[in-house]
Short mmCIF file of C-alpha atoms in Angstrom, two decimals:
data_model
loop_
_atom_site.label_atom_id
_atom_site.label_comp_id
_atom_site.label_asym_id
_atom_site.label_seq_id
_atom_site.Cartn_x
_atom_site.Cartn_y
_atom_site.Cartn_z
CA MET A 1 105.11 86.75 108.49
CA PRO A 2 107.68 89.25 106.82
CA PRO A 3 105.95 92.00 105.19
CA THR A 4 105.44 92.14 101.86
CA ILE A 5 105.71 94.46 98.65
CA SER A 6 103.73 94.60 95.18
CA LEU A 7 105.68 95.36 92.05
CA ILE A 8 104.13 96.06 89.07
CA GLY A 9 105.36 96.73 85.94
CA ILE A 10 103.35 99.63 83.24
CA PRO A 11 105.34 99.42 80.35
CA THR A 12 104.07 102.11 78.53
CA ASP A 13 105.77 105.59 77.26
CA GLN A 14 102.60 106.93 74.70
CA HIS A 15 102.75 110.07 77.09
CA SER A 16 105.89 111.17 76.44
CA SER A 17 106.97 114.62 74.69
CA PHE A 18 109.97 113.96 73.40
CA LEU A 19 111.15 110.23 73.30
CA ARG A 20 109.88 107.12 73.21
CA GLY A 21 111.44 104.05 75.39
CA PRO A 22 110.54 104.25 78.70
CA ALA A 23 107.96 100.98 77.51
CA GLY A 24 111.55 98.63 77.92
CA ALA A 25 112.11 99.68 81.82
CA PRO A 26 110.16 97.32 83.58
CA ALA A 27 112.33 94.38 82.34
CA ALA A 28 115.15 96.69 82.15
CA ILE A 29 114.81 96.88 86.19
CA ARG A 30 113.68 93.52 86.82
CA ALA A 31 116.60 92.39 84.97
CA ALA A 32 118.94 94.14 86.89
CA LEU A 33 117.88 92.88 89.68
CA ALA A 34 118.64 89.81 89.10
CA SER A 35 121.68 89.96 88.04
CA GLU A 36 124.73 87.89 89.82
CA HIS A 37 126.90 91.12 89.65
CA GLY A 38 124.42 91.70 93.40
CA ASN A 39 122.67 90.85 95.94
CA SER A 40 119.62 91.31 97.69
CA ALA A 41 121.10 92.66 100.71
CA THR A 42 119.87 96.62 101.36
CA GLU A 43 121.97 99.03 102.52
CA ARG A 44 119.23 99.42 105.75
CA GLY A 45 120.47 95.60 106.60
CA THR A 46 117.53 94.11 105.50
CA GLU A 47 117.34 91.41 102.89
CA ILE A 48 114.66 91.06 99.95
CA GLY A 49 113.44 87.19 100.51
CA LEU A 50 114.06 86.85 104.21
CA ASP A 51 113.59 90.54 105.76
CA PHE A 52 110.94 91.35 103.34
CA ALA A 53 109.25 90.14 100.27
CA LEU A 54 109.20 91.78 96.67
CA ALA A 55 105.76 89.96 95.04
CA ASP A 56 105.86 90.38 91.24
CA ARG A 57 102.33 91.01 90.21
CA GLY A 58 103.82 91.18 86.23
CA ASP A 59 102.82 93.78 83.82
CA VAL A 60 99.82 95.73 83.23
CA ALA A 61 98.47 95.23 79.95
CA ILE A 62 99.22 98.20 78.09
CA ALA A 63 97.39 98.60 74.96
CA GLU A 64 97.90 102.28 73.99
CA ASP A 65 94.53 103.53 73.89
CA ALA A 66 91.91 105.62 76.30
CA GLY A 67 91.04 102.62 77.74
CA ASP A 68 95.04 101.87 79.55
CA ASP A 69 94.41 104.50 82.47
CA GLU A 70 91.26 102.14 84.01
CA ARG A 71 93.80 99.10 83.06
CA ILE A 72 96.43 100.40 85.41
CA ARG A 73 94.09 101.30 88.32
CA ALA A 74 92.14 97.96 87.71
CA ALA A 75 95.89 96.83 88.29
CA ILE A 76 97.16 98.96 91.53
CA ALA A 77 93.78 97.97 93.32
CA ALA A 78 94.44 94.37 92.94
CA CYS A 79 97.99 94.55 94.51
CA PRO A 80 97.26 94.23 98.51
CA GLY A 81 99.73 95.65 100.81
CA PRO A 82 102.67 98.51 99.61
CA VAL A 83 102.48 99.03 95.80
CA PHE A 84 105.63 99.68 93.60
CA ALA A 85 105.29 100.31 89.71
CA LEU A 86 108.02 100.46 87.61
CA GLY A 87 107.63 103.03 84.78
CA GLY A 88 107.17 103.77 82.00
CA ASP A 89 107.04 107.55 81.73
CA HIS A 90 105.64 109.51 84.72
CA ALA A 91 102.10 110.01 83.81
CA ILE A 92 101.81 106.45 85.43
CA SER A 93 101.38 108.09 88.90
CA PHE A 94 99.18 109.81 87.89
CA PRO A 95 96.74 106.55 88.00
CA VAL A 96 98.58 105.21 90.45
CA VAL A 97 98.08 107.37 93.13
CA GLU A 98 94.57 108.23 92.27
CA THR A 99 94.18 104.24 92.93
CA LEU A 100 95.94 104.02 96.28
CA ALA A 101 93.77 107.36 97.79
CA ARG A 102 90.90 105.82 97.03
CA ARG A 103 92.32 103.24 99.49
CA HIS A 104 94.22 104.70 101.93
CA GLY A 105 92.36 108.62 101.58
CA ALA A 106 95.06 111.52 100.88
CA PHE A 107 97.98 110.88 101.57
CA ASP A 108 101.97 113.18 101.43
CA ILE A 109 103.55 112.95 98.26
CA LEU A 110 108.09 113.11 98.70
CA HIS A 111 108.76 113.56 94.51
CA PHE A 112 112.85 113.25 93.07
CA ASP A 113 112.89 115.08 89.46
CA ALA A 114 114.46 117.66 87.33
CA HIS A 115 111.23 118.95 85.84
CA PRO A 116 108.31 119.20 88.30
CA ASP A 117 105.66 117.57 86.00
CA LEU A 118 103.14 120.43 86.90
CA TYR A 119 101.89 121.74 83.48
CA ASP A 120 97.87 121.34 83.03
CA GLU A 121 98.89 120.48 79.57
CA LEU A 122 102.20 119.73 77.22
CA ASP A 123 101.44 119.76 73.48
CA GLY A 124 97.18 119.90 74.18
CA ASN A 125 97.44 116.30 76.51
CA ARG A 126 96.30 117.06 79.76
CA ARG A 127 97.81 113.40 80.69
CA SER A 128 101.20 114.08 79.20
CA HIS A 129 104.44 113.01 81.26
CA ALA A 130 104.81 117.17 82.17
CA SER A 131 101.27 116.76 84.09
CA PRO A 132 100.85 113.80 86.46
CA PHE A 133 101.00 116.13 89.59
CA ALA A 134 98.86 118.96 87.99
CA ARG A 135 95.85 115.71 88.27
CA ILE A 136 97.05 114.99 91.58
CA MET A 137 96.97 118.04 93.07
CA GLU A 138 93.20 118.99 91.47
CA GLY A 139 92.46 115.19 92.46
CA GLY A 140 92.88 116.50 95.67
CA HIS A 141 94.98 112.70 96.31
CA ALA A 142 97.64 114.74 97.92
CA ARG A 143 98.04 116.69 100.87
CA ARG A 144 100.72 117.42 100.65
CA LEU A 145 103.66 117.60 97.54
CA VAL A 146 107.35 118.08 98.19
CA GLN A 147 109.54 117.69 95.45
CA VAL A 148 113.22 117.39 95.36
CA GLY A 149 116.15 118.15 92.93
CA ILE A 150 114.04 120.33 90.32
CA ARG A 151 115.88 122.15 88.33
CA THR A 152 113.57 123.03 85.21
CA LEU A 153 111.14 125.53 86.68
CA ASN A 154 109.62 127.87 84.18
CA ARG A 155 106.77 130.56 85.09
CA HIS A 156 104.57 128.24 84.08
CA CYS A 157 105.01 125.62 86.30
CA ARG A 158 106.34 128.43 89.43
CA GLU A 159 102.54 129.33 88.89
CA GLN A 160 101.24 126.24 89.35
CA ALA A 161 103.07 125.63 91.95
CA ALA A 162 101.94 128.25 93.79
CA ARG A 163 99.08 127.74 93.17
CA PHE A 164 99.21 124.10 94.57
CA GLY A 165 100.70 124.71 97.38
CA VAL A 166 104.26 123.08 96.27
CA GLU A 167 107.21 122.80 98.30
CA ILE A 168 109.67 122.37 96.14
CA ILE A 169 113.93 121.95 96.30
CA GLU A 170 114.97 123.28 93.12
CA ALA A 171 119.08 120.99 93.06
CA ARG A 172 120.60 124.10 93.16
CA HIS A 173 119.35 124.91 97.45
CA PHE A 174 119.91 120.67 98.23
CA ARG A 175 122.38 120.47 100.42
CA ASP A 176 123.53 116.88 101.89
CA ASP A 177 121.70 116.99 105.18
CA TRP A 178 118.67 118.35 104.14
CA ARG A 179 115.88 115.69 105.23
CA PRO A 180 112.38 115.89 104.99
CA ARG A 181 109.37 115.24 107.39
CA PHE A 182 106.16 113.52 107.27
CA ASP A 183 103.61 113.00 109.63
CA ARG A 184 100.40 111.45 107.67
CA PRO A 185 101.56 108.01 105.16
CA LEU A 186 103.96 108.56 102.30
CA TYR A 187 104.01 108.13 99.03
CA VAL A 188 107.73 108.45 96.82
CA SER A 189 107.71 109.12 93.11
CA ILE A 190 111.34 108.59 91.54
CA ASP A 191 111.73 110.04 88.53
CA ILE A 192 115.90 109.01 86.91
CA ASP A 193 116.01 112.04 85.43
CA ALA A 194 116.65 112.94 89.11
CA LEU A 195 120.07 112.06 88.97
CA ASP A 196 122.73 113.94 86.69
CA PRO A 197 123.31 112.19 83.67
CA ALA A 198 126.61 111.15 85.00
CA PHE A 199 124.93 108.63 87.38
CA ALA A 200 122.32 107.57 85.12
CA PRO A 201 122.43 108.93 81.02
CA GLY A 202 119.49 106.01 80.12
CA VAL A 203 117.04 108.78 80.51
CA SER A 204 115.17 110.79 77.67
CA HIS A 205 115.42 114.11 79.08
CA HIS A 206 119.86 114.73 79.93
CA GLU A 207 119.03 117.82 82.69
CA PRO A 208 122.64 118.65 84.10
CA GLY A 209 123.30 119.49 87.55
CA GLY A 210 121.43 116.98 89.21
CA LEU A 211 121.43 114.56 92.60
CA THR A 212 124.28 111.74 93.28
CA VAL A 213 122.44 108.00 93.46
CA ARG A 214 124.26 108.80 97.27
CA GLN A 215 122.17 111.96 98.16
CA ILE A 216 118.92 110.35 97.54
CA VAL A 217 119.53 106.77 99.31
CA ASN A 218 120.74 108.40 102.42
CA ILE A 219 117.09 110.09 102.34
CA LEU A 220 115.30 106.82 101.98
CA LEU A 221 117.51 105.59 104.87
CA ASP A 222 115.85 108.24 107.03
CA LEU A 223 112.17 108.25 105.92
CA ASP A 224 110.39 106.75 109.48
CA THR A 225 106.72 107.15 107.99
CA PRO A 226 104.36 104.61 106.61
CA ILE A 227 104.74 104.49 103.37
CA ILE A 228 101.64 103.27 101.07
CA GLY A 229 104.17 103.32 97.87
CA GLY A 230 105.78 104.49 95.26
CA ASP A 231 107.15 104.34 91.56
CA VAL A 232 110.75 104.81 89.95
CA VAL A 233 109.77 106.39 86.37
CA GLU A 234 111.72 107.18 82.87
CA LEU A 235 114.09 105.06 82.97
CA ASN A 236 115.34 105.09 78.65
CA PRO A 237 116.87 101.77 78.43
CA THR A 238 117.19 102.89 74.69
CA ARG A 239 120.05 106.18 75.86
CA ASP A 240 121.70 103.54 78.60
CA ILE A 241 125.86 103.21 78.89
CA ASN A 242 126.09 99.49 79.49
CA GLY A 243 123.03 99.11 81.73
CA MET A 244 124.33 101.20 84.52
CA THR A 245 121.12 103.05 84.59
CA ALA A 246 119.32 100.10 84.81
CA VAL A 247 121.27 99.27 87.47
CA VAL A 248 120.87 102.47 89.85
CA ALA A 249 117.31 102.24 88.67
CA ALA A 250 117.23 98.59 90.22
CA LYS A 251 119.34 99.39 93.55
CA LEU A 252 117.13 102.71 94.34
CA VAL A 253 113.74 100.50 93.60
CA LYS A 254 115.57 97.98 96.43
CA GLU A 255 115.79 100.68 98.44
CA LEU A 256 112.97 102.83 98.55
CA ALA A 257 111.07 98.47 98.79
CA ALA A 258 113.88 98.64 101.93
CA ALA A 259 112.18 101.41 103.10
CA MET A 260 108.62 101.01 102.39
CA ALA A 261 109.32 97.54 104.48
CA ALA A 262 110.26 99.40 107.25
CA ASN A 263 107.83 101.61 107.41
CA ALA A 264 104.85 99.29 106.07
CA ALA A 265 101.31 101.06 106.55
CA ALA A 266 98.62 99.16 109.22
#
């Protein structure tokens, strides 16, 4: 049987700090994936529907209240096999990772982003989309956190990174031949604003000087460790131009899903 990846949408942006809009991302990404402009082939040489299945489990029923984290946990727990979450803002990564850690134990995380998302709190909100990795590391859900593309490090987040032992490859230090190596099961989180706005204008926080699509795809192609889950977050369709960022997000979904299928955890 071909590997099956569970795809689930988490259409919430209630923890966004600047603009709302990422709640519309799961629908936009699905539309780009289904569009006749492309096909189901991935750069690994595999095809969705032939070499692996991308089983859409629908969307979490978000209510924008205090119960949403538990709704996300329950939905993720019900997904078999590797789980791929479509955000939504980056706050969704905390309950997703927390739930998968209950299943697999603590694992490694590869995180692409312009921002480290390590704030202890932002504007009084400890569940802010600027804080998920602080909550993840506090909870012991990750043994190792590697962040790539960061270009907004302030003093507080540097202190948080030192506190949690986070490995940060800032955008200014990134080189095309850099490749991470992991010896434990892996979770991959891709914030679309890791990319330079030239490639992905449809995000809430435009931060120039970012990565290219090619650089991220090449890293995904070289991953060779079991991948138990991942997410693509922070697409804001209200700021997109001709749907180009949704197409980029769909490309990353295909390539990360292919990596998950090729390296599926037992």
